[in-house]
Tab-separated table of C-alpha atoms in Angstrom:
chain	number	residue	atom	x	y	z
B	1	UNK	CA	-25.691	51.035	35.483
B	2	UNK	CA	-25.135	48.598	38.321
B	3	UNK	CA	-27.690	45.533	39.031
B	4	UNK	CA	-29.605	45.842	42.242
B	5	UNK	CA	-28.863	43.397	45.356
B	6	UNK	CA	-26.082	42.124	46.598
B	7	UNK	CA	-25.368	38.775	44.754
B	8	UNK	CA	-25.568	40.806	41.255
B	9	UNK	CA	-22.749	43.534	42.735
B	10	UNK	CA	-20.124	40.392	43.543
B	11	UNK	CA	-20.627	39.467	40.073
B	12	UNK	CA	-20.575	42.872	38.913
B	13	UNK	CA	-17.319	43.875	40.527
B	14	UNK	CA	-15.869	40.481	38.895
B	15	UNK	CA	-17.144	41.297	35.366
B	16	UNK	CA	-15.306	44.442	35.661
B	17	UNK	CA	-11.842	43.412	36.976
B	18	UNK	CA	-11.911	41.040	34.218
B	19	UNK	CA	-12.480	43.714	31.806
B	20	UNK	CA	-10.326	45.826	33.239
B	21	UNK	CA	-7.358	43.118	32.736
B	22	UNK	CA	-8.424	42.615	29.195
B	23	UNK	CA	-7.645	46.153	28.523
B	24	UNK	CA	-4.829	46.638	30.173
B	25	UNK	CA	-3.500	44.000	27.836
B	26	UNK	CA	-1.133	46.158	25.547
B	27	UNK	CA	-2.344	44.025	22.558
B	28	UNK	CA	-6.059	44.670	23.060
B	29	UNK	CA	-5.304	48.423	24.404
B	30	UNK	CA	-2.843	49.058	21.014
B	31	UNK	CA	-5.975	47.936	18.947
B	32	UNK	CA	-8.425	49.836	21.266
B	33	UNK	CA	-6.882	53.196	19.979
B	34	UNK	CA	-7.077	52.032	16.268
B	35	UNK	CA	-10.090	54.369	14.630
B	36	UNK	CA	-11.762	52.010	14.068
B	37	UNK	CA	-12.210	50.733	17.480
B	38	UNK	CA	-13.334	53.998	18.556
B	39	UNK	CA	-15.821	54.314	16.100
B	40	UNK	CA	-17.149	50.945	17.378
B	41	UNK	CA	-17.266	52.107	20.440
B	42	UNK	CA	-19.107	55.284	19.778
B	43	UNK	CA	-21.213	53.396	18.118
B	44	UNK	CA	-23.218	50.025	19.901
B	45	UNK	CA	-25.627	49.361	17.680
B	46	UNK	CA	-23.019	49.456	14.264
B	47	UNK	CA	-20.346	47.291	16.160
B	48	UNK	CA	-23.457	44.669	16.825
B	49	UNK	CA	-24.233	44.599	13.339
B	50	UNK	CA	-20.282	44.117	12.756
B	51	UNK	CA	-20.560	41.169	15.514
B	52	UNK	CA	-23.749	39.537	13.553
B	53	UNK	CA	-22.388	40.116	10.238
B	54	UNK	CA	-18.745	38.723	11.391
B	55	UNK	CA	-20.556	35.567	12.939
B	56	UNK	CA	-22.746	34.801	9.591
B	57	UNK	CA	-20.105	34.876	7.428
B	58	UNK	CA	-18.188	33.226	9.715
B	59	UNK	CA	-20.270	29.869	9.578
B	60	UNK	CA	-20.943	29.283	6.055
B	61	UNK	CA	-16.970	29.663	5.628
B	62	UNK	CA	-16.458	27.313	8.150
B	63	UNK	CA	-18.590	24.817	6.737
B	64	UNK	CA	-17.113	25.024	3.258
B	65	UNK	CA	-13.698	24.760	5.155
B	66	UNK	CA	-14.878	21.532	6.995
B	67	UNK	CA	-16.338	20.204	3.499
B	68	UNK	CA	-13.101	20.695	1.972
B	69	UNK	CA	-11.439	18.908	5.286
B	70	UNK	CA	-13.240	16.107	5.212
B	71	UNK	CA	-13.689	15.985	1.465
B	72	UNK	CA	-9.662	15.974	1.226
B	73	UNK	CA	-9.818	12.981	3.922
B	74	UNK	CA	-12.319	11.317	2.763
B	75	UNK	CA	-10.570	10.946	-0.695
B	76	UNK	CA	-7.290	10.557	0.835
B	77	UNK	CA	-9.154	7.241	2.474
B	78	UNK	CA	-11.066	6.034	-0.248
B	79	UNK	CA	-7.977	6.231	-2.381
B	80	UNK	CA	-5.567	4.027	-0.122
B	81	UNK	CA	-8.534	1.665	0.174
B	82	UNK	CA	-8.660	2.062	-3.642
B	83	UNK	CA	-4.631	1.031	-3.711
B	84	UNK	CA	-5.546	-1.591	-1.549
B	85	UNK	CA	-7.692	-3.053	-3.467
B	86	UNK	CA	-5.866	-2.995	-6.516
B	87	UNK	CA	-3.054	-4.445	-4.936
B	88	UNK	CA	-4.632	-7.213	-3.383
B	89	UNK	CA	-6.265	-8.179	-7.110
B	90	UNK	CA	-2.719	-7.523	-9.314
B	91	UNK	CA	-1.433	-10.207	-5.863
B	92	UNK	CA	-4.451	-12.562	-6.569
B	93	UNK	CA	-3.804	-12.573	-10.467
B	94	UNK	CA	-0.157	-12.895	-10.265
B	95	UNK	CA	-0.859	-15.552	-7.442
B	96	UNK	CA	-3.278	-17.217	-9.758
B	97	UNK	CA	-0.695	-17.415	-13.036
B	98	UNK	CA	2.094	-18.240	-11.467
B	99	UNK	CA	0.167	-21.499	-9.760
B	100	UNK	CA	-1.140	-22.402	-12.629
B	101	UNK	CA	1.885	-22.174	-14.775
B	102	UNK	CA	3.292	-24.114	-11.760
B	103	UNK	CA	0.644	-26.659	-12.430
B	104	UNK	CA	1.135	-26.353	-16.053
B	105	UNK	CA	5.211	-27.241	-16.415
B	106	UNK	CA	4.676	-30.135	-13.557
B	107	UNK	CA	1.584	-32.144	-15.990
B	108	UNK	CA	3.926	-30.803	-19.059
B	109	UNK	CA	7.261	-32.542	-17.717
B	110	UNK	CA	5.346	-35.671	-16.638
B	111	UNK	CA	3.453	-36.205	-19.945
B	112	UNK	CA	7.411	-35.511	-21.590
B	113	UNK	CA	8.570	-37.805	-19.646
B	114	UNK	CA	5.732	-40.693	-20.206
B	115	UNK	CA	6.411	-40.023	-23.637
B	116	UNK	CA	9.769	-40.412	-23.566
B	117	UNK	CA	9.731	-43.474	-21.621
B	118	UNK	CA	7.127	-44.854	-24.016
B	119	UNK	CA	9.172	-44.238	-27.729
B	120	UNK	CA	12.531	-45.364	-25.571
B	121	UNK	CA	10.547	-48.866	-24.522
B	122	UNK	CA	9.055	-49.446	-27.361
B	123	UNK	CA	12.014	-48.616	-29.546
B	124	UNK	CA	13.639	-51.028	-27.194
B	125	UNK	CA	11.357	-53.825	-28.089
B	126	UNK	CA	10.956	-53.487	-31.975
B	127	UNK	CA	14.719	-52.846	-32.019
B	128	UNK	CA	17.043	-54.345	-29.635
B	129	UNK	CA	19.741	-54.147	-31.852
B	130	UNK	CA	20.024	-51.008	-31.679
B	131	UNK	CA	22.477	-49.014	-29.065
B	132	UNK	CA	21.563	-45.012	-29.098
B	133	UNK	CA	22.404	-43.551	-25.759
B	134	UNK	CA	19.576	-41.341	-25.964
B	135	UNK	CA	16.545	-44.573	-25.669
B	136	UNK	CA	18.575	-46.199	-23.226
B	137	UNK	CA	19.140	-43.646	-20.167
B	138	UNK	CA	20.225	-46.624	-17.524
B	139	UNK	CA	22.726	-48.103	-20.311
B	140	UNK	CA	24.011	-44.528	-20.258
B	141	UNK	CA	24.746	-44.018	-16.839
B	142	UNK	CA	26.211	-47.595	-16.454
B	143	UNK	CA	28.331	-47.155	-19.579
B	144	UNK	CA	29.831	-43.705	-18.364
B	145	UNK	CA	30.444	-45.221	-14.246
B	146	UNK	CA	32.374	-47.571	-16.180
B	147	UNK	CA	34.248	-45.562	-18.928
B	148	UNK	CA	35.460	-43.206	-15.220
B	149	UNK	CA	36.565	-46.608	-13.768
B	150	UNK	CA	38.119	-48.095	-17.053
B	151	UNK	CA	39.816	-44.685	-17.799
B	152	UNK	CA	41.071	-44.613	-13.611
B	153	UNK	CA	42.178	-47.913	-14.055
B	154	UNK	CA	44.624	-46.944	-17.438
B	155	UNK	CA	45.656	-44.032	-15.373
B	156	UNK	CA	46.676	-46.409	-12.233
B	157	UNK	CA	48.364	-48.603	-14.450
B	158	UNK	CA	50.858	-46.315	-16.779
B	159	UNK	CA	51.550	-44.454	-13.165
């Protein structure tokens, strides 16, 4: 059954010759003269209800397919944000201790020293008398420069 006219014959002829290459394809031509083929194309009206029932099953598997696509992405996403964000508040905390136990020794070693200044002064007044090394930090430092130069000046001597 050809279409009347002269435009419709043109595309006709093309139609054809485009089918015709399609079977010549040994792929399409080996499953062509599979029984089952034949049977299909004995029968129009079956292989349409094959086409129909090949195409609806076709798109609610596709959908769950792209569900499960962008389900798998999605969580793959959320969960590197999730890392993210759990790294960036472990950083923050960590951040957070370590300034304030910064913060901590630095008003700990000054308020050590104060005090130790303090009892070493005032130990110093109440008792001049006495000589610990440990009140009197400059008489220590002064006393050992001078014990290195007494002891370099023995050396210099009995060489």
């Amino acid at each position: 059954m050809q279409p009347s006219g002269s435009g419709g014959s043109a595309m006709w002829e093309d139609l054809s010759s485009v089918s015709k290459q399609v079977y010549n394809n040994p792929k399409v031509s080996l499953l062509m003269n599979s029984r089952a083929a034949q049977y299909l194309s004995g029968h129009p009206v079956v292989a349409l209800a094959v086409i129909f029932f090949c195409a609806s099953a076709a798109v609610p598997v596709g959908l769950f397919v792209l569900f499960a696509v962008v389900t798998i992405i999605m969580s793959a996403i959320g969960f590197l944000f999730f890392e993210g964000f759990l790294l960036f508040v472990g950083a923050l905390s960590l951040l957070c201790t370590l300034t304030g136990l910064a913060f901590f020794s630095v008003v700990a070693s000054s308020v050590m020293a104060a005090f130790y200044l303090a009892i070493s002064n005032i130990l110093n007044f109440y008792y001049p008398h006495l000589h610990c090394w440990m009140f009197r930090p400059q008489l220590q430092l002064w006393s050992s420069l001078a014990f290195v130069l007494v002891e370099k000046q023995i050396s210099i001597t009995l060489a």
